[in-house]
PDB file of C-alpha atoms and ligand atoms in Angstrom:
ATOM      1  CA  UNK Z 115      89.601 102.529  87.013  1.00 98.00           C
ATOM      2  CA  UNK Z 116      91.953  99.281  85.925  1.00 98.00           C
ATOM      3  CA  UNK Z 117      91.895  96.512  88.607  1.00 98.00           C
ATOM      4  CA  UNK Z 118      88.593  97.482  90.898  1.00 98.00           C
ATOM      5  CA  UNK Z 119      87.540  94.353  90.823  1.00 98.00           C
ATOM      6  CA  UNK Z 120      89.401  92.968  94.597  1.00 98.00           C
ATOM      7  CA  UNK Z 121      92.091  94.458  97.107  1.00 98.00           C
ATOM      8  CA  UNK Z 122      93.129  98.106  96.913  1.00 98.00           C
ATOM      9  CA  UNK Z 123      90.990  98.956  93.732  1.00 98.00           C
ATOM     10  CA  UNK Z 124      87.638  97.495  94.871  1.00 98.00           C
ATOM     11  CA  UNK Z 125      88.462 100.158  97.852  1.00 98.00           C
ATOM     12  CA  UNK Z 126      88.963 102.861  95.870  1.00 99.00           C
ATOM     13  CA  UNK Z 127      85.165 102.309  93.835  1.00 98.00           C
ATOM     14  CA  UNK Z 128      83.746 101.683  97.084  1.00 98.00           C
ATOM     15  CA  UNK Z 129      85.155 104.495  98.303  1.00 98.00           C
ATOM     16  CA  UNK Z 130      84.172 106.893  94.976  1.00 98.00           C
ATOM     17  CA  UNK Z 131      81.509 106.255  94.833  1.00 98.00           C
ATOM     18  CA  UNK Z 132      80.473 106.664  98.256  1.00 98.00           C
ATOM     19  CA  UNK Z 133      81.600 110.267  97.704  1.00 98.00           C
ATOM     20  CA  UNK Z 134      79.465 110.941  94.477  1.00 98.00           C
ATOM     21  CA  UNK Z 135      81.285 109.545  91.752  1.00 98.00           C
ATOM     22  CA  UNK Z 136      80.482 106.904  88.926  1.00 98.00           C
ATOM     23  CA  UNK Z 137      82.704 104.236  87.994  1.00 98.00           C
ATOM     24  CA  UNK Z 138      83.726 102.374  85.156  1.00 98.00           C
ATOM     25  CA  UNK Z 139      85.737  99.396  85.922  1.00 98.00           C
ATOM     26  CA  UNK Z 140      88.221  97.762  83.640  1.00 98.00           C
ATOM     27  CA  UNK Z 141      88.840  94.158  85.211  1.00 98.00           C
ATOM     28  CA  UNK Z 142      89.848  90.675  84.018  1.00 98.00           C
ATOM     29  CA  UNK Z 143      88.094  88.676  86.456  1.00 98.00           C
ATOM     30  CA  UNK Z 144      84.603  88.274  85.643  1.00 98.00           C
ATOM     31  CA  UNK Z 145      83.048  86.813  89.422  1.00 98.00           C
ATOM     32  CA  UNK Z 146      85.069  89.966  90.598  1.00 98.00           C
ATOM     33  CA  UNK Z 147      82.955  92.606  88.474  1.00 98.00           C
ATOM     34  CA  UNK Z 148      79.546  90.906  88.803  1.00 98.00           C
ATOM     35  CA  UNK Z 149      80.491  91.613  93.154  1.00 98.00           C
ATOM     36  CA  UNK Z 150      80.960  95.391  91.900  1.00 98.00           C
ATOM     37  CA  UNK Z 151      77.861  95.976  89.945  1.00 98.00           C
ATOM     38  CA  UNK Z 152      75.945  93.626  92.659  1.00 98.00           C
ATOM     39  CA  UNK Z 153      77.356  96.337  95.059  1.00 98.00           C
ATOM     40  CA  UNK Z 154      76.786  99.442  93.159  1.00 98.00           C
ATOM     41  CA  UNK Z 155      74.080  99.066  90.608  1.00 96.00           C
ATOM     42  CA  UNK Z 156      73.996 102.027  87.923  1.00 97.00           C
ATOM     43  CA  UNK Z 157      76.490 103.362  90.121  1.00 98.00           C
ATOM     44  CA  UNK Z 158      79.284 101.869  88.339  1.00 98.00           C
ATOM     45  CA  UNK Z 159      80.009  99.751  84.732  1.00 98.00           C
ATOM     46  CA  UNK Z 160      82.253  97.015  84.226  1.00 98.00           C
ATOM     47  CA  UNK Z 161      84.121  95.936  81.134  1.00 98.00           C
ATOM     48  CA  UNK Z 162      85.785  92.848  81.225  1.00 98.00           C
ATOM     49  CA  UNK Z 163      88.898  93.261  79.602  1.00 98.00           C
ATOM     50  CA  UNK Z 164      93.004  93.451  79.694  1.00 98.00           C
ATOM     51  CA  UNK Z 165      94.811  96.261  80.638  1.00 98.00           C
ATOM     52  CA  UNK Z 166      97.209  95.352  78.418  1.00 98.00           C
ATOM     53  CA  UNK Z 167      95.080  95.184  75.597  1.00 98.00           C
ATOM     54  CA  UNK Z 168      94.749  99.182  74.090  1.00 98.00           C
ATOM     55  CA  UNK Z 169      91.485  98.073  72.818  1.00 98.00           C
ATOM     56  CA  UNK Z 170      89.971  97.050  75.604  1.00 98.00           C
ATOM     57  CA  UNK Z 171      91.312 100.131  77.647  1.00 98.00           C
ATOM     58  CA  UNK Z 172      89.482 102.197  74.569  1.00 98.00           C
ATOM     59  CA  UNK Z 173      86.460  99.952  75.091  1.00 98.00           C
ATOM     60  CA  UNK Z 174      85.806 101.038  79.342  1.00 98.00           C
ATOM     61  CA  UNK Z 175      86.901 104.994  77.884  1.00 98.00           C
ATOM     62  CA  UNK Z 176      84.396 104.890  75.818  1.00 98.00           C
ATOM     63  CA  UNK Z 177      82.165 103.100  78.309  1.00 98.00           C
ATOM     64  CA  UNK Z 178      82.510 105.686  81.270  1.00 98.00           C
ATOM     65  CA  UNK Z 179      81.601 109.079  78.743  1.00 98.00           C
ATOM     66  CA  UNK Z 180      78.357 107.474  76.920  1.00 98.00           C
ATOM     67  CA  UNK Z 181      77.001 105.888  80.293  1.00 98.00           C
ATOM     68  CA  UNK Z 182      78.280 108.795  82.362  1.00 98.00           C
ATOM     69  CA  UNK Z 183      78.820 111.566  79.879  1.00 98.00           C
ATOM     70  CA  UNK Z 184      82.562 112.241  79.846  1.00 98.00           C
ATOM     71  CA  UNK Z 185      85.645 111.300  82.339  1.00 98.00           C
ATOM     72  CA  UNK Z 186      87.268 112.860  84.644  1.00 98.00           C
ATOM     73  CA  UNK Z 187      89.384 110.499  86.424  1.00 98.00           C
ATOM     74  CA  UNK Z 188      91.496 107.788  85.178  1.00 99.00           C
ATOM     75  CA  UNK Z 189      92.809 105.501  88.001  1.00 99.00           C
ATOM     76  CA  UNK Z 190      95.327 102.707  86.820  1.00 99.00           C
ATOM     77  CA  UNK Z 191      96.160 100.267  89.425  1.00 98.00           C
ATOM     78  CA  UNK Z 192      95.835  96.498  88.463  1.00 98.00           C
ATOM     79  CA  UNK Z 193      99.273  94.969  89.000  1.00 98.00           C
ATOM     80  CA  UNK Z 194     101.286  91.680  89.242  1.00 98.00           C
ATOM     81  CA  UNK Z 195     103.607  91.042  92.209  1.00 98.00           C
ATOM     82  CA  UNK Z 196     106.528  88.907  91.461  1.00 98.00           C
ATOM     83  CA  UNK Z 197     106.913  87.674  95.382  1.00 98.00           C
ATOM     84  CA  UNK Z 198     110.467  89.090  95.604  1.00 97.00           C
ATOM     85  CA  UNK Z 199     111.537  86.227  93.695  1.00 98.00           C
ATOM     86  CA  UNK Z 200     115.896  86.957  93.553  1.00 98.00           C
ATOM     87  CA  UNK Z 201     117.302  87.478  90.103  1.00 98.00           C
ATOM     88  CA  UNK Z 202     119.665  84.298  91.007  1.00 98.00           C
ATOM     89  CA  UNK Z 203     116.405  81.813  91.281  1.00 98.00           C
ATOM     90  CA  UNK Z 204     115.127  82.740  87.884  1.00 98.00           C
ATOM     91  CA  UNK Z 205     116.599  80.720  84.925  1.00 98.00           C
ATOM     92  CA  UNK Z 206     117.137  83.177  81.973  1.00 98.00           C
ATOM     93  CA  UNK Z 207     113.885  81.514  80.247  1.00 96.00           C
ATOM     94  CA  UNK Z 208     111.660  82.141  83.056  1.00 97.00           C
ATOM     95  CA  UNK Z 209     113.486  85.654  83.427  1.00 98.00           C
ATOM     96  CA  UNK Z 210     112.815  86.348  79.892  1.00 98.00           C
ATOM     97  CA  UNK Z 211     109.156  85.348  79.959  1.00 98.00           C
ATOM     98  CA  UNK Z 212     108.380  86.825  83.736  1.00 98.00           C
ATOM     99  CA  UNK Z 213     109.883  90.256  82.551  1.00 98.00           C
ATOM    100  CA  UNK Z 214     107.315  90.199  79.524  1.00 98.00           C
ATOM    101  CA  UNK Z 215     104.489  89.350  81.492  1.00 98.00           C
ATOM    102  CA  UNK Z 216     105.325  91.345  84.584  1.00 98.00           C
ATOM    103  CA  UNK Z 217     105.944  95.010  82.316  1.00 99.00           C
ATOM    104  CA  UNK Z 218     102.991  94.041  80.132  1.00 98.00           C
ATOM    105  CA  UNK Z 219     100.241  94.352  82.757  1.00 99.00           C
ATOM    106  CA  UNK Z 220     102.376  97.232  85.378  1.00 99.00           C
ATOM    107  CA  UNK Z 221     104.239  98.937  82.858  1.00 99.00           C
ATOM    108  CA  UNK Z 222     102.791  98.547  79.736  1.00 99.00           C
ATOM    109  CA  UNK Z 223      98.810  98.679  80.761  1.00 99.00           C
ATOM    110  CA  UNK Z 224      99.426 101.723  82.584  1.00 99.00           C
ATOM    111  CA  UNK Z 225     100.385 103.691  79.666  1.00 99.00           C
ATOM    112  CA  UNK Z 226      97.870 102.070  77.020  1.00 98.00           C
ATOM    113  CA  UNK Z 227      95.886 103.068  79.790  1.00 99.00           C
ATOM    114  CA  UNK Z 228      96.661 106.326  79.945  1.00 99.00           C
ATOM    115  CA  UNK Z 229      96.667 106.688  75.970  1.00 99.00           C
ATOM    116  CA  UNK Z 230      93.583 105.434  76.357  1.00 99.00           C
ATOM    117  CA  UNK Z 231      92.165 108.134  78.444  1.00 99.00           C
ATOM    118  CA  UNK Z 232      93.954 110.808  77.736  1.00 98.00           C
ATOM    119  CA  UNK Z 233      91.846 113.341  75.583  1.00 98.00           C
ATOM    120  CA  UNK Z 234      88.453 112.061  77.394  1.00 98.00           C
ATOM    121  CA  UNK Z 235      90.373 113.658  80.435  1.00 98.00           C
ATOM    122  CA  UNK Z 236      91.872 116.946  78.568  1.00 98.00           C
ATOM    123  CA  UNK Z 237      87.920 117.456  78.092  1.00 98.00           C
ATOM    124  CA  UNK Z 238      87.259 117.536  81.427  1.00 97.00           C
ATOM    125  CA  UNK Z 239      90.323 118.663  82.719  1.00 97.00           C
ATOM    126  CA  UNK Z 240      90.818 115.781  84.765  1.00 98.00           C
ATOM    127  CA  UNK Z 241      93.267 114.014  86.140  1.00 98.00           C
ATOM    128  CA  UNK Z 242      95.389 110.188  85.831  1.00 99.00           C
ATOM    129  CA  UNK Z 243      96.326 108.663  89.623  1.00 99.00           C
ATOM    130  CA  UNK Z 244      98.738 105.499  89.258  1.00 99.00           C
ATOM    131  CA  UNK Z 245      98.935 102.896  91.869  1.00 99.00           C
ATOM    132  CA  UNK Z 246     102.457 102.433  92.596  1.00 98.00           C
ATOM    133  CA  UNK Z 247     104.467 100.678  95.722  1.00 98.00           C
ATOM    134  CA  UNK Z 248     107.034 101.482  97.742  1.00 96.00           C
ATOM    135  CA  UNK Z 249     108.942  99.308  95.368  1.00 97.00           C
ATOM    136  CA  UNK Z 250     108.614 102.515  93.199  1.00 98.00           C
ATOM    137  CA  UNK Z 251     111.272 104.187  95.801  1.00 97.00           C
ATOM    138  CA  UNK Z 252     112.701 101.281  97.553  1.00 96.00           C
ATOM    139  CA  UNK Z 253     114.641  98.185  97.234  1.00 95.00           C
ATOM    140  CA  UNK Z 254     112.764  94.830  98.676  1.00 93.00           C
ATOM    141  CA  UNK Z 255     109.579  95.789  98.327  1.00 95.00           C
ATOM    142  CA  UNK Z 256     109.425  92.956  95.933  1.00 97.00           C
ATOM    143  CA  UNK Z 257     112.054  91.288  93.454  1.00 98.00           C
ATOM    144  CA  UNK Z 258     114.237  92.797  90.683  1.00 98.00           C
ATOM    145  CA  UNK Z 259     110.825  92.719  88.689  1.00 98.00           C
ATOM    146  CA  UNK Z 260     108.423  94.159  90.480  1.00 98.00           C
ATOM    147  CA  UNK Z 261     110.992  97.020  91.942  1.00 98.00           C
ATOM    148  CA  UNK Z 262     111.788  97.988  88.372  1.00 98.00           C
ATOM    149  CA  UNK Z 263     108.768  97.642  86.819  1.00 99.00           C
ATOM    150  CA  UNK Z 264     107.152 100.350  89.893  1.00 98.00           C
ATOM    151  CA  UNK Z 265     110.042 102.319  89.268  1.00 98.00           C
ATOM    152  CA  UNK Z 266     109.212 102.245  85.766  1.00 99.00           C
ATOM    153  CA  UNK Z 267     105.639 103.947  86.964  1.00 99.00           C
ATOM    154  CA  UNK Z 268     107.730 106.968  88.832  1.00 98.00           C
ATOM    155  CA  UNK Z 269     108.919 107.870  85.084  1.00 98.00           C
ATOM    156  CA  UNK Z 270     105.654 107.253  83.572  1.00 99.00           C
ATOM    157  CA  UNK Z 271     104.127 110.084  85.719  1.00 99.00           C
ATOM    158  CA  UNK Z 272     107.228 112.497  85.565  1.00 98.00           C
ATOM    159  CA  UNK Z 273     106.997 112.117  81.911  1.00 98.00           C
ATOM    160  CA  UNK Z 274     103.178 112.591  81.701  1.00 99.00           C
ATOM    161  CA  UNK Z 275     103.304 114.737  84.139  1.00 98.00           C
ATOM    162  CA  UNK Z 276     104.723 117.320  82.148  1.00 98.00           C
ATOM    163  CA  UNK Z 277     103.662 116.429  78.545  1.00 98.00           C
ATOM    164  CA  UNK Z 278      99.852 116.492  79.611  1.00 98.00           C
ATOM    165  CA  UNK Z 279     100.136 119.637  81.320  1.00 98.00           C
ATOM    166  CA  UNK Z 280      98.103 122.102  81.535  1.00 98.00           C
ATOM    167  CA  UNK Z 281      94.619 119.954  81.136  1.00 98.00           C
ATOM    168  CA  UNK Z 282      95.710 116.970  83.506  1.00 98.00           C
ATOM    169  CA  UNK Z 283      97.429 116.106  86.179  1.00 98.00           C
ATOM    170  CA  UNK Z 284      98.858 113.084  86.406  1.00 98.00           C
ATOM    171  CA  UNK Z 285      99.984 111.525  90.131  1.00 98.00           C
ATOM    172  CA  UNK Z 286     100.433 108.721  91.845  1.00 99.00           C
ATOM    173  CA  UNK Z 287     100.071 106.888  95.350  1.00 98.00           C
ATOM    174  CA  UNK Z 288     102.546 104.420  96.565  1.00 98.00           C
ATOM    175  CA  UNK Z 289     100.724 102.004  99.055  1.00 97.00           C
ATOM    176  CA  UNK Z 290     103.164  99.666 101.409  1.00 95.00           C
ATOM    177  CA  UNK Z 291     102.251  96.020 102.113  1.00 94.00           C
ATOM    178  CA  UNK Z 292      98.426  94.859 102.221  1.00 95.00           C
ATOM    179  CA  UNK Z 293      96.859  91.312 102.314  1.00 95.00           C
ATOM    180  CA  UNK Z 294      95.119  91.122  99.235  1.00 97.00           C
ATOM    181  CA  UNK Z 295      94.133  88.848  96.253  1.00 97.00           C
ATOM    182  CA  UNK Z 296      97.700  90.322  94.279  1.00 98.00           C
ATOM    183  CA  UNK Z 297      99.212  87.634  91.969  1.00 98.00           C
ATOM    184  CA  UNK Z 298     102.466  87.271  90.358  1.00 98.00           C
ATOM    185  CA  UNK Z 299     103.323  86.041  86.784  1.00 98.00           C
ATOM    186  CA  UNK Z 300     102.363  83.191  84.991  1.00 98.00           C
ATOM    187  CA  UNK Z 301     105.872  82.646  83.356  1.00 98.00           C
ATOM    188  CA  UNK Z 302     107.272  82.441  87.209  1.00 98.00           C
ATOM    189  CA  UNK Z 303     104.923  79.874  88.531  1.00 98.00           C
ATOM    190  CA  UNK Z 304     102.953  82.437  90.204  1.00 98.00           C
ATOM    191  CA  UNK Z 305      99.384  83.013  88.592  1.00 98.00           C
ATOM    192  CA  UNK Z 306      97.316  81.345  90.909  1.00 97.00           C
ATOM    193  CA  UNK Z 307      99.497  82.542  94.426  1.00 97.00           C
ATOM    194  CA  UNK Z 308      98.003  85.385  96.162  1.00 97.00           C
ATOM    195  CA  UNK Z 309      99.876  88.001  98.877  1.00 97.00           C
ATOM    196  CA  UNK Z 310      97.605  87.286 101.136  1.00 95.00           C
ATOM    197  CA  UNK Z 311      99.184  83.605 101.545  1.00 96.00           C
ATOM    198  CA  UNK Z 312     102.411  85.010 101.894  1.00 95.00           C
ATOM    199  CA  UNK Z 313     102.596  88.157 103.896  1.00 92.00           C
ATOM    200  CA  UNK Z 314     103.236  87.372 108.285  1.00 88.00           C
ATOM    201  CA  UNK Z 315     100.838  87.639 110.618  1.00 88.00           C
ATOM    202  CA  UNK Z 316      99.677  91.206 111.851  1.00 89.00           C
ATOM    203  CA  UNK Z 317     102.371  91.374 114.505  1.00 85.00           C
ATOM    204  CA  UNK Z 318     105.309  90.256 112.181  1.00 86.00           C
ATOM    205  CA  UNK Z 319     103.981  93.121 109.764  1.00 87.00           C
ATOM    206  CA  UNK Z 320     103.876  95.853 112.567  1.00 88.00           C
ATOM    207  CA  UNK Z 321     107.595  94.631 112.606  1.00 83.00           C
ATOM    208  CA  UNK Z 322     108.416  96.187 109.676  1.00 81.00           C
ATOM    209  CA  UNK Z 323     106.404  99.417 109.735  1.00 86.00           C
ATOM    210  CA  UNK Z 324     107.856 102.521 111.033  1.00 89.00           C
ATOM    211  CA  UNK Z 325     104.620 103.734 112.497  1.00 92.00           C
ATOM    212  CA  UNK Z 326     103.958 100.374 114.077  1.00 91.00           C
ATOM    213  CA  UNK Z 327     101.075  98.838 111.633  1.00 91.00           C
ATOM    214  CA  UNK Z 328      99.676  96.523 110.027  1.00 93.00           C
ATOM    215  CA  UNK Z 329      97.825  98.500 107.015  1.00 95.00           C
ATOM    216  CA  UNK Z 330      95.175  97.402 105.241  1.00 96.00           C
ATOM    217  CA  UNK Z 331      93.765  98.667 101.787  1.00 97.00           C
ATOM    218  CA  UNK Z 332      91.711 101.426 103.107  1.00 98.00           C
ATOM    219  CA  UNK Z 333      93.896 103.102 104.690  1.00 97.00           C
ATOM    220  CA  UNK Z 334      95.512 104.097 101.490  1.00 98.00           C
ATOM    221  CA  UNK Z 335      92.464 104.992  99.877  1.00 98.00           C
ATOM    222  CA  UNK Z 336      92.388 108.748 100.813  1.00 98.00           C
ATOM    223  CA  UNK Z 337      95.058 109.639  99.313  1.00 98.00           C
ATOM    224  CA  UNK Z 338      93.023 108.813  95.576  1.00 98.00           C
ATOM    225  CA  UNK Z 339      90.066 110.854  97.370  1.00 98.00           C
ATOM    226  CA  UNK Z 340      92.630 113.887  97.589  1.00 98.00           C
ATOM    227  CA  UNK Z 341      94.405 113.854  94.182  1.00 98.00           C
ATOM    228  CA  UNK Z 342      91.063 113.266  92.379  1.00 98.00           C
ATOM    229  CA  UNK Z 343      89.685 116.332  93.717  1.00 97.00           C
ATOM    230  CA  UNK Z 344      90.162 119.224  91.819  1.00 93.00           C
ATOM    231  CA  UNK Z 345      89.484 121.871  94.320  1.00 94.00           C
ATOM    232  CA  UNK Z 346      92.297 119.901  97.022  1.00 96.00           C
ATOM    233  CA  UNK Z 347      94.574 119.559  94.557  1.00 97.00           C
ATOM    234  CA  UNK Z 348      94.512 121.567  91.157  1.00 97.00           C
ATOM    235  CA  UNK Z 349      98.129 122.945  92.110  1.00 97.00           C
ATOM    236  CA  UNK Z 350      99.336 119.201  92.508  1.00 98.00           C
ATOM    237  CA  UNK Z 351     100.959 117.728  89.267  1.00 98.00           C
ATOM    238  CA  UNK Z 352     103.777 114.841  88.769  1.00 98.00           C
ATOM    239  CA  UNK Z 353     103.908 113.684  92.511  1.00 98.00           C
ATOM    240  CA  UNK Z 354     104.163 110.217  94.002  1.00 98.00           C
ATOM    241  CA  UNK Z 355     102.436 110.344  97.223  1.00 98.00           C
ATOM    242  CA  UNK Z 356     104.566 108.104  99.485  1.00 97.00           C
ATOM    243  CA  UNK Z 357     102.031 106.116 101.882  1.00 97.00           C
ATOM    244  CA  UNK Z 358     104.441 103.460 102.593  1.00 94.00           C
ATOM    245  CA  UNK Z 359     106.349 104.752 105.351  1.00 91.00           C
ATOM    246  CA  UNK Z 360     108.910 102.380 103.869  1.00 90.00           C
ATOM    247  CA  UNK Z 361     111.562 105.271 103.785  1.00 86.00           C
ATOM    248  CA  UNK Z 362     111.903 105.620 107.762  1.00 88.00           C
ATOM    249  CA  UNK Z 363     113.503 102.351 109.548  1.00 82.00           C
ATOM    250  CA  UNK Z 364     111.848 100.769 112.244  1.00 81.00           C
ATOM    251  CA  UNK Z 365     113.478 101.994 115.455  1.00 76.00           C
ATOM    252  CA  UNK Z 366     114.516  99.243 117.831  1.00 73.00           C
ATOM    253  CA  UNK Z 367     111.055 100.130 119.868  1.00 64.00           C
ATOM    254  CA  UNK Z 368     108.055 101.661 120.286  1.00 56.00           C
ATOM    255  CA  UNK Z 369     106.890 103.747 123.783  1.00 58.00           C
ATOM    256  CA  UNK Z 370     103.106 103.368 123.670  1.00 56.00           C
TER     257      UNK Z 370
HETATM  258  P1  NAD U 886      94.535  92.612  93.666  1.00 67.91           P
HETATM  259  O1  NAD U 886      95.020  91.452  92.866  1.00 67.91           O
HETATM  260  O2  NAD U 886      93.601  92.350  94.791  1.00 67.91           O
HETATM  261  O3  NAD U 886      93.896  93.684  92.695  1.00 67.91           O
HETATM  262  C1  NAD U 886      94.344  93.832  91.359  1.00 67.91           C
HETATM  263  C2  NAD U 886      93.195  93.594  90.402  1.00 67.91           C
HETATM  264  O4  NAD U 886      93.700  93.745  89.077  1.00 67.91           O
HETATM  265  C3  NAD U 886      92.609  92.182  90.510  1.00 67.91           C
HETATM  266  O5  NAD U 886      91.190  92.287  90.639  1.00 67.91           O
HETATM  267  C4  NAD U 886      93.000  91.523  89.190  1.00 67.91           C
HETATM  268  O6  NAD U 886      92.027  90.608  88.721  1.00 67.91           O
HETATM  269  C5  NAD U 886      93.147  92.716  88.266  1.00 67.91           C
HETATM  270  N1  NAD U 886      94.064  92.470  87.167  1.00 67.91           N
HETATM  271  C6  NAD U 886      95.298  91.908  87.227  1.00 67.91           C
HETATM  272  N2  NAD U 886      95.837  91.828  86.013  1.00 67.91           N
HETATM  273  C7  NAD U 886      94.921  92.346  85.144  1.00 67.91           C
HETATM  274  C8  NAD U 886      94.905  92.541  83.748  1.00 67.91           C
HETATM  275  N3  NAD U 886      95.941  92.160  82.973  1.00 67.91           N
HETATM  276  N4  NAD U 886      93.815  93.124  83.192  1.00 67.91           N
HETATM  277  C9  NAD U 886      92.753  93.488  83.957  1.00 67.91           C
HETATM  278  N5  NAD U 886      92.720  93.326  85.289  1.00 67.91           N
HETATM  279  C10 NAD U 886      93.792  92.760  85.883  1.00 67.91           C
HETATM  280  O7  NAD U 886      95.878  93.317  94.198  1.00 67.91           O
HETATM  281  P2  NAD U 886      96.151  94.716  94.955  1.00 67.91           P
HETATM  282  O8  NAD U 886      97.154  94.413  96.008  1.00 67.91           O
HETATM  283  O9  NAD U 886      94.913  95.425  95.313  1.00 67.91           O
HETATM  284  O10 NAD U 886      96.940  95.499  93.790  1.00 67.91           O
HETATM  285  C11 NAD U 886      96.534  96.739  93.281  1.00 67.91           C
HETATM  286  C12 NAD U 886      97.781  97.579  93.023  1.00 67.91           C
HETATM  287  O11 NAD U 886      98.433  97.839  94.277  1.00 67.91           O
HETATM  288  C13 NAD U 886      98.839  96.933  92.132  1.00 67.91           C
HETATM  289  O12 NAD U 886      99.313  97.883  91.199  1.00 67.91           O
HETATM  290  C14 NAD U 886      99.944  96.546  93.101  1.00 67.91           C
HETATM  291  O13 NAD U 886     101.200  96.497  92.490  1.00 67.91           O
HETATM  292  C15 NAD U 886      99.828  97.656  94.117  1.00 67.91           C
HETATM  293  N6  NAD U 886     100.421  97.379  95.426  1.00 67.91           N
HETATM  294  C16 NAD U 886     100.021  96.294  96.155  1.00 67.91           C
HETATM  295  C17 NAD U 886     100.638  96.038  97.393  1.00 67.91           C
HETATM  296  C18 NAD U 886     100.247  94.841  98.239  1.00 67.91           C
HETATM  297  O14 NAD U 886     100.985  94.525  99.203  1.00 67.91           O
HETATM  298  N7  NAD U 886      99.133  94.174  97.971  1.00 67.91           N
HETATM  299  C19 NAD U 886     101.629  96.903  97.881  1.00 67.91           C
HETATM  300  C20 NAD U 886     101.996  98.004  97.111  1.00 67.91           C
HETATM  301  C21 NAD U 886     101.388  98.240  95.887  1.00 67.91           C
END
């Protein structure tokens, strides 16, 4: 699991291993991971590390099958926002840069990631689960950066999909807006900003959901509960499970 250390992924450990499961967490923030394993004890392992970085991806691999004898789920998920910045704002330096370290840590770390994992999983017959956005199927969930970069993950499980078949399936979720600790890139100015200081209040956000909410993390965590499974979903291979309800307008109101 890449990124369990706040927001969506610290749901999803909470939420595996309160169903039976143990939990290696990859995670750059070290106050973050010392929360997990005060939470979870022998429950779960964290390695500090980049998901950029192939080694250190090899490093929490190797990690979950000697502490927990072998690996059957590989959940990438950490992520960089790029706060919908417009391609017009970005000088071509800071559009150069921002691209790099954008794709390094979305693009990039999900398939080191998945390299990573990969025979650990065949093993096991396990399966990958990529965090993805409804930027991954829609324009303005985020900038020119984050939408292609998301869209970049839709390939990434079409591709593996079918070349890791029949020993793993490899899925993905696509969450819609959350408040959460997500940052944006360095190169843009936008290391230290967080959603959560940007998205509207709870009303404003109902505004934009078709099904009239304001979602939080957990409720897009059953959806890596499902796909994890193998008895739900051993028929399920190369799908993007759409939680966003991004893809239905907003109709003018709502009868309650
Ligand atoms: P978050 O920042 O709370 O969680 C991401 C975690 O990844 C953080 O703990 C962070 O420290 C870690 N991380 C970031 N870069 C890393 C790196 N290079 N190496 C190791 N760890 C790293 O944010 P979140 O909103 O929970 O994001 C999780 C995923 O959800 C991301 O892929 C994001 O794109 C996606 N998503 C978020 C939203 C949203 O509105 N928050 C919407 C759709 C999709």
């Amino acid at each position: 699991m890449t990124g369990g250390g706040s927001g969506l992924g610290r749901v999803i450990v909470d939420r595996y291993v309160a169903e039976g499961a143990n939990v290696t967490v990859l995670e750059r923030a070290a106050e973050k991971l010392h929360d997990v394993e005060a939470a979870h004890g022998d429950r779960v392992r964290a390695v500090q590390g980049d998901v950029t970085s192939g080694h250190d991806n090899a490093a929490a691999v190797a990690t979950a099958v000697s502490a927990f004898g072998g690996l059957d789920t590989f959940v990438g998920n950490a992520g960089l926002w790029d706060f919908g910045r417009p391609l017009l704002d970005m000088p071509m330096a800071d559009l150069e840069h921002g691209f790099r370290e954008l794709f390094d840590v979305n693009v990039k770390g999900y398939i080191v990631g998945a390299r990573a994992a990969a025979e650990a999983l065949a093993e096991r017959k396990g399966s990958m689960i990529f965090t993805l956005s409804n930027a991954a199927l829609y324009p303005c969930g985020g900038g020119v950066l984050y939408t292609a970069s998301k869209h970049a993950g839709v390939g990434v499980v079409s591709q593996l999909a079918y070349e890791m078949a029949p020993r793993v399936r490899v899925n993905a979720v696509a969450p819609g807006g959350m408040s959460t600790d997500l940052r944006g890139p360095h190169a843009l100015g936008l290391g230290s900003k967080a959603i959560s200081e940007v998205l509207p209040a709870e009303s404003q956000q109902r505004q934009y959901s078709a099904l009239d909410l304001a979602a939080t993390a957990e409720d897009y965590v059953d959806p890596y509960v499902l796909l994890a499974a193998r008895s739900e979903s051993r028929t399920v291979t190369g799908l993007v499970f759409d939680a966003s309800a991004a893809g239905t307008p907003r109709r003018p109101s709502v009868a309650h």
